[in-house]
Amino acid sequence: MSLSPQVWKDDHLLMLDQRALPQREEWLTLRTSGEVAEAIRDMAVRGAPAIGIAAAYGMALAVLGGEDVVLARRTLAESRPTAVNLFWALERLDPVLVHGFDAVLAEAQTIEREDLAMNQAIGLHGASLVPNGARILTICNTGALATAGHGTALGVIRSAFAADPTIFVYSCETRPRQQGLRLTAFELKHEGIPFVSIADSAAGILFAQKKIDLVIAGADRIAANGDSANKIGTYTLAVLAKHHGIPFYIAAPSSTLDPSMPTGDSIPIEERSATELTHIEGVQVAPEGTPVYNPGFDVTPGELISAIITEAGVFRPPYHFSA
Ligand code: MRU
């Protein structure tokens, strides 16, 4: 699938509105960095690498539109806190800003191209860890929609499927925003990869029934010691995998590594609005005034991760990522 969550057109950014998928394919036309920041904050675009690419295009829009680039950068940086790819992309553009719009756009496009190449390399490295006929559990959406294309954890699944069409995927719904049910199911269906979607709380029984051969997830930020922040519920799967003696893998490009953080304790965890939980499709389902705790991510300790797959290869614990 040559799905891409965003496309630069002449003087604006076209963004596939992932909030409407899979029911409707709607494209947003974004002309300012503020509009891009809002699209990131409200998750029209989501997934760590795709957020980084969107931020890069947001800076291109800022330069093109003669915006205050310091303010534009700050607004983009404040859109979501956990995925380090956002900050990585902004930092990469910092020295380019003085060279004008063409240079900034070219750098944003390079970031996007490189992400696709990294995903394809991750897919190949990761596929070597997938046994024939493997039954794979995954969470969230880590596919083409979350990246420049192909995907990270889902990219590994895609590459493994190309070599062995007998693999099978269990895809977690991923409450509360349902990236698994809406987006991963959409991509798997499109690719013809055999799968079932499960409620997040059904993962345990699958392990108990010995139906899982490996777990693979993406990451939003990986600390120097391998502690990995990813979508809320990932840590639960890693603990289950450990208990049942099943390998648990993380797949991510090097733009998701943050060696400035020695451990996952320093990773900022985004807390999102209560309505993501209390409302379903805009309809309130919880009693009025229900107190809610809604962290968007959790941190899986490196010691629970059997291997971290990047474009550079397969890394095993103990992890010592450096700049
Ligand atoms: O809140 P989201 O949808 O942006 O969270 C996405 C994830 O947690 C992904 O697993 C991660 O960003 C890796 S995407 C290749």
Coordinates of C-alpha atoms and ligand atoms in Angstrom, one line a residue:
M1 CA 0.0 0.0 0.0
S2 CA 1.4 3.4 -0.9
L3 CA -0.6 5.0 1.9
S4 CA 0.9 8.3 3.1
P5 CA -0.6 10.3 5.9
Q6 CA 0.5 13.6 4.5
V7 CA 1.5 15.1 1.1
W8 CA 3.2 18.4 0.4
K9 CA 1.5 20.2 -2.5
D10 CA 3.0 23.4 -4.0
D11 CA 2.4 25.8 -1.1
H12 CA 0.4 23.8 1.4
L13 CA 0.3 20.5 3.3
L14 CA -2.5 17.9 2.6
M15 CA -3.1 15.7 5.6
L16 CA -5.2 12.6 5.7
D17 CA -7.5 13.2 8.7
Q18 CA -7.0 9.9 10.7
R19 CA -9.9 10.9 13.0
A20 CA -12.3 10.1 10.2
L21 CA -10.8 6.7 9.1
P22 CA -11.9 4.1 8.2
Q23 CA -15.4 5.5 7.6
R24 CA -14.3 8.5 5.5
E25 CA -11.2 9.5 3.6
E26 CA -11.0 13.2 4.3
W27 CA -7.9 15.4 3.5
L28 CA -7.2 18.6 5.5
T29 CA -5.6 21.5 3.7
L30 CA -3.1 23.1 6.1
R31 CA -1.5 26.5 5.4
T32 CA 0.0 27.6 8.7
S33 CA 2.2 26.1 11.4
G34 CA -0.6 26.7 13.9
E35 CA -3.0 24.5 11.8
V36 CA -0.3 21.8 11.8
A37 CA 0.2 22.0 15.5
E38 CA -3.6 21.7 16.1
A39 CA -3.7 18.7 13.7
I40 CA -1.0 17.0 15.8
R41 CA -2.6 18.0 19.1
D42 CA -6.0 16.7 18.1
M43 CA -4.5 13.6 16.4
A44 CA -5.6 14.2 12.8
V45 CA -2.0 12.9 12.3
R46 CA -0.5 10.6 14.9
G47 CA 2.3 8.1 15.3
A48 CA 5.8 9.3 16.4
P49 CA 7.5 9.4 12.9
A50 CA 4.5 11.0 11.2
I51 CA 4.3 13.6 13.9
G52 CA 7.9 14.5 13.3
I53 CA 7.4 14.8 9.6
A54 CA 4.3 16.9 10.1
A55 CA 6.2 19.3 12.4
A56 CA 8.9 19.6 9.7
Y57 CA 6.3 20.6 7.1
G58 CA 4.8 22.9 9.7
M59 CA 8.1 24.8 9.9
A60 CA 8.2 24.9 6.1
L61 CA 4.7 26.6 6.2
A62 CA 6.0 29.0 8.8
V63 CA 8.9 30.1 6.7
L64 CA 6.8 30.3 3.5
G65 CA 4.1 32.4 5.2
G66 CA 6.6 34.8 6.9
E67 CA 5.5 33.7 10.3
D68 CA 7.5 34.3 13.5
V69 CA 9.5 31.1 13.3
V70 CA 10.5 31.1 17.0
L71 CA 6.8 31.2 17.9
A72 CA 5.9 28.6 15.3
R73 CA 8.6 26.3 16.6
R74 CA 7.4 26.7 20.2
T75 CA 3.7 26.1 19.2
L76 CA 4.7 22.9 17.3
A77 CA 6.9 21.7 20.1
E78 CA 4.0 22.1 22.6
S79 CA 1.6 20.1 20.5
R80 CA 2.4 16.6 22.0
P81 CA 5.1 15.8 24.6
T82 CA 6.0 12.1 24.4
A83 CA 7.1 11.3 20.8
V84 CA 10.7 12.5 20.6
N85 CA 10.5 12.4 16.8
L86 CA 8.7 15.8 17.0
F87 CA 11.6 17.5 18.8
W88 CA 14.2 15.6 16.7
A89 CA 12.7 16.9 13.5
L90 CA 12.5 20.5 14.9
E91 CA 16.1 20.4 16.0
R92 CA 17.2 19.1 12.6
L93 CA 15.5 22.0 10.9
D94 CA 17.0 24.7 13.3
P95 CA 20.2 25.3 11.3
V96 CA 18.3 25.2 8.0
L97 CA 15.8 28.0 8.8
V98 CA 18.2 30.8 7.9
H99 CA 18.5 29.4 4.4
G100 CA 14.9 30.1 3.4
F101 CA 11.8 28.2 2.3
D102 CA 13.3 26.0 -0.4
A103 CA 16.0 24.7 1.9
V104 CA 13.5 24.0 4.8
L105 CA 11.0 22.3 2.4
A106 CA 13.9 20.1 1.0
E107 CA 15.0 19.1 4.5
A108 CA 11.4 18.2 5.5
Q109 CA 11.1 16.1 2.4
T110 CA 14.5 14.4 3.2
I111 CA 13.2 13.6 6.7
E112 CA 10.2 12.0 5.1
R113 CA 12.2 10.0 2.5
E114 CA 14.7 8.8 5.1
D115 CA 11.9 7.6 7.4
L116 CA 10.5 5.4 4.6
A117 CA 14.0 4.0 4.0
M118 CA 14.5 3.4 7.8
N119 CA 11.1 1.6 8.0
Q120 CA 12.0 -0.7 5.1
A121 CA 15.3 -1.6 6.8
I122 CA 13.5 -2.2 10.1
G123 CA 11.1 -4.5 8.3
L124 CA 13.9 -6.6 6.9
H125 CA 15.8 -6.9 10.2
G126 CA 12.6 -7.6 12.1
A127 CA 11.3 -10.2 9.7
S128 CA 14.3 -12.3 10.5
L129 CA 12.9 -12.6 14.1
V130 CA 9.5 -13.9 12.9
P131 CA 9.3 -17.7 12.8
N132 CA 7.3 -19.4 10.0
G133 CA 3.5 -19.3 10.7
A134 CA 4.0 -17.0 13.7
R135 CA 1.0 -15.7 15.6
I136 CA 1.9 -12.1 16.4
L137 CA 0.3 -9.7 18.9
T138 CA 0.5 -6.0 18.3
I139 CA -0.9 -2.7 19.7
C140 CA -1.9 0.7 18.4
N141 CA -1.1 1.6 14.8
T142 CA 2.5 1.6 13.7
G143 CA 1.9 1.2 10.0
A144 CA 2.1 3.5 6.9
L145 CA -0.4 5.8 8.6
A146 CA 2.0 6.4 11.5
T147 CA 5.1 7.0 9.4
A148 CA 6.2 8.0 6.0
G149 CA 5.1 4.6 4.7
H150 CA 5.6 0.8 5.4
G151 CA 5.6 1.3 9.2
T152 CA 7.7 0.1 12.1
A153 CA 6.2 -2.8 14.1
L154 CA 3.5 -3.1 11.4
G155 CA 6.3 -2.7 8.8
V156 CA 8.0 -5.8 10.4
I157 CA 4.7 -7.7 10.1
R158 CA 4.3 -6.4 6.5
S159 CA 7.8 -7.6 5.6
A160 CA 7.3 -10.9 7.4
F161 CA 4.1 -11.5 5.5
A162 CA 5.8 -10.9 2.2
A163 CA 8.1 -13.8 2.9
D164 CA 5.6 -16.0 4.7
P165 CA 1.8 -15.6 4.0
T166 CA 1.0 -18.0 6.9
I167 CA 1.6 -15.5 9.7
F168 CA -1.4 -14.4 11.7
V169 CA -1.9 -11.1 13.6
Y170 CA -3.9 -10.4 16.8
S171 CA -4.4 -6.6 16.8
C172 CA -5.3 -4.8 20.0
E173 CA -8.2 -2.4 19.8
T174 CA -6.1 0.2 21.6
R175 CA -8.5 2.1 23.8
P176 CA -9.4 4.9 24.2
R177 CA -8.7 6.2 20.6
Q178 CA -8.9 2.8 19.0
Q179 CA -5.9 3.2 16.6
G180 CA -5.7 -0.6 16.5
L181 CA -9.4 -1.2 15.6
R182 CA -9.7 1.7 13.2
L183 CA -6.3 2.1 11.6
T184 CA -4.3 -1.2 12.0
A185 CA -7.4 -3.2 11.0
F186 CA -7.8 -0.9 8.0
E187 CA -4.1 -1.4 6.9
L188 CA -4.1 -5.2 7.6
K189 CA -7.3 -5.6 5.6
H190 CA -5.9 -3.6 2.8
E191 CA -2.8 -5.7 2.7
G192 CA -4.7 -9.0 2.9
I193 CA -2.8 -10.0 6.1
P194 CA -4.8 -12.5 8.1
F195 CA -5.8 -11.0 11.5
V196 CA -8.4 -10.6 14.2
S197 CA -9.0 -7.5 16.3
I198 CA -9.3 -8.0 20.0
A199 CA -10.4 -5.9 22.9
D200 CA -7.2 -4.9 24.8
S201 CA -8.4 -6.9 27.9
A202 CA -8.5 -10.1 25.8
A203 CA -4.7 -10.2 25.4
G204 CA -4.3 -12.3 28.6
I205 CA -6.5 -15.2 27.6
L206 CA -4.6 -15.4 24.3
F207 CA -1.3 -15.9 26.1
A208 CA -2.9 -18.4 28.5
Q209 CA -4.3 -20.3 25.5
K210 CA -0.7 -20.4 24.0
K211 CA -1.9 -18.5 20.9
I212 CA 0.8 -15.9 20.8
D213 CA 4.4 -16.6 19.5
L214 CA 5.7 -13.0 19.7
V215 CA 4.7 -9.5 20.5
I216 CA 5.8 -6.5 18.5
A217 CA 5.1 -2.8 19.2
G218 CA 6.4 0.6 18.2
A219 CA 7.8 3.3 20.4
D220 CA 7.5 7.0 20.9
R221 CA 10.7 7.5 22.8
I222 CA 13.5 5.1 23.8
A223 CA 15.8 6.0 26.7
A224 CA 19.5 5.1 26.7
N225 CA 18.9 1.9 28.7
G226 CA 16.2 0.7 26.4
D227 CA 13.2 1.8 28.5
S228 CA 10.5 2.4 25.8
A229 CA 7.5 4.7 25.9
N230 CA 4.7 3.5 23.7
K231 CA 0.9 3.6 23.6
I232 CA -0.8 2.9 26.8
G233 CA -1.3 -0.8 27.3
T234 CA 2.1 -1.8 25.8
Y235 CA 3.7 -2.3 29.3
T236 CA 0.8 -4.7 30.2
L237 CA 1.6 -6.8 27.1
A238 CA 5.3 -6.9 28.0
V239 CA 4.6 -8.2 31.5
L240 CA 2.2 -10.8 30.1
A241 CA 4.9 -11.8 27.5
K242 CA 7.5 -12.1 30.2
H243 CA 5.2 -14.2 32.4
H244 CA 4.5 -16.6 29.5
G245 CA 8.0 -16.8 28.2
I246 CA 7.1 -15.1 24.9
P247 CA 9.5 -12.7 23.1
F248 CA 8.5 -9.0 23.2
Y249 CA 10.0 -6.7 20.5
I250 CA 10.1 -3.0 20.0
A251 CA 10.6 -1.7 16.4
A252 CA 11.5 2.0 15.9
P253 CA 13.8 4.2 13.8
S254 CA 16.8 5.9 15.3
S255 CA 14.8 9.1 15.3
T256 CA 12.9 7.6 18.2
L257 CA 16.0 7.1 20.3
D258 CA 16.6 9.6 23.1
P259 CA 20.0 8.8 24.7
S260 CA 19.8 12.2 26.6
M261 CA 17.4 10.3 28.9
P262 CA 19.3 7.7 30.9
T263 CA 16.1 5.8 31.8
G264 CA 12.4 5.9 31.0
D265 CA 11.7 7.7 34.3
S266 CA 12.4 11.1 32.6
I267 CA 10.2 10.5 29.6
P268 CA 7.2 12.9 29.7
I269 CA 4.0 11.0 29.6
E270 CA 1.1 12.8 27.9
E271 CA -2.2 13.0 29.7
R272 CA -5.1 13.4 27.4
S273 CA -8.6 14.7 28.0
A274 CA -11.2 12.9 30.1
T275 CA -13.7 12.9 27.2
E276 CA -11.5 10.4 25.3
L277 CA -12.8 8.0 28.0
T278 CA -16.1 9.3 29.1
H279 CA -17.5 9.8 25.5
I280 CA -17.7 7.4 22.6
E281 CA -18.2 8.9 19.2
G282 CA -19.3 12.1 20.9
V283 CA -21.9 10.4 23.1
Q284 CA -21.3 10.5 26.9
V285 CA -21.3 7.0 28.3
A286 CA -19.9 7.8 31.8
P287 CA -21.9 9.4 34.6
E288 CA -21.6 13.2 34.5
G289 CA -18.5 14.4 36.4
T290 CA -16.7 11.0 36.4
P291 CA -13.1 11.6 37.4
V292 CA -10.7 10.1 34.8
Y293 CA -7.0 9.3 34.6
N294 CA -6.1 9.1 30.9
P295 CA -2.3 8.7 30.2
G296 CA -1.6 8.3 26.5
F297 CA 1.5 6.2 27.0
D298 CA 3.3 3.9 29.4
V299 CA 7.0 2.9 29.7
T300 CA 8.1 -0.7 29.2
P301 CA 11.4 -1.3 31.1
G302 CA 14.3 -2.4 28.8
E303 CA 14.7 -5.6 30.7
L304 CA 11.3 -6.8 29.5
I305 CA 12.2 -6.1 25.8
S306 CA 13.8 -9.1 24.1
A307 CA 15.2 -7.0 21.3
I308 CA 14.9 -3.4 19.9
I309 CA 14.9 -3.3 16.1
T310 CA 16.1 -0.2 14.4
E311 CA 17.3 0.5 10.8
A312 CA 20.8 -0.3 12.1
G313 CA 19.9 -3.8 13.2
V314 CA 18.7 -5.9 16.1
F315 CA 19.8 -4.8 19.6
R316 CA 19.6 -7.1 22.6
P317 CA 19.7 -6.2 26.3
P318 CA 21.4 -4.8 28.2
Y319 CA 20.8 -1.7 26.0
H320 CA 23.3 1.2 25.9
F321 CA 22.1 3.7 23.3
S322 CA 24.4 6.7 22.8
A323 CA 24.1 9.8 20.7
Ligands
MRU1 O1 -1.2 8.5 20.3 P1 -0.5 7.9 19.0 O2 -1.5 7.3 18.1 O3 0.3 9.0 18.4 O4 0.4 6.8 19.5 C1 1.2 6.1 18.6 C2 2.0 5.0 19.2 O5 2.1 4.8 20.4 C3 2.8 4.3 18.2 O6 3.0 2.9 18.7 C4 4.2 4.9 18.1 O7 4.1 6.3 17.8 C5 5.0 4.3 17.0 S1 4.3 4.7 15.4 C6 5.4 4.0 14.2

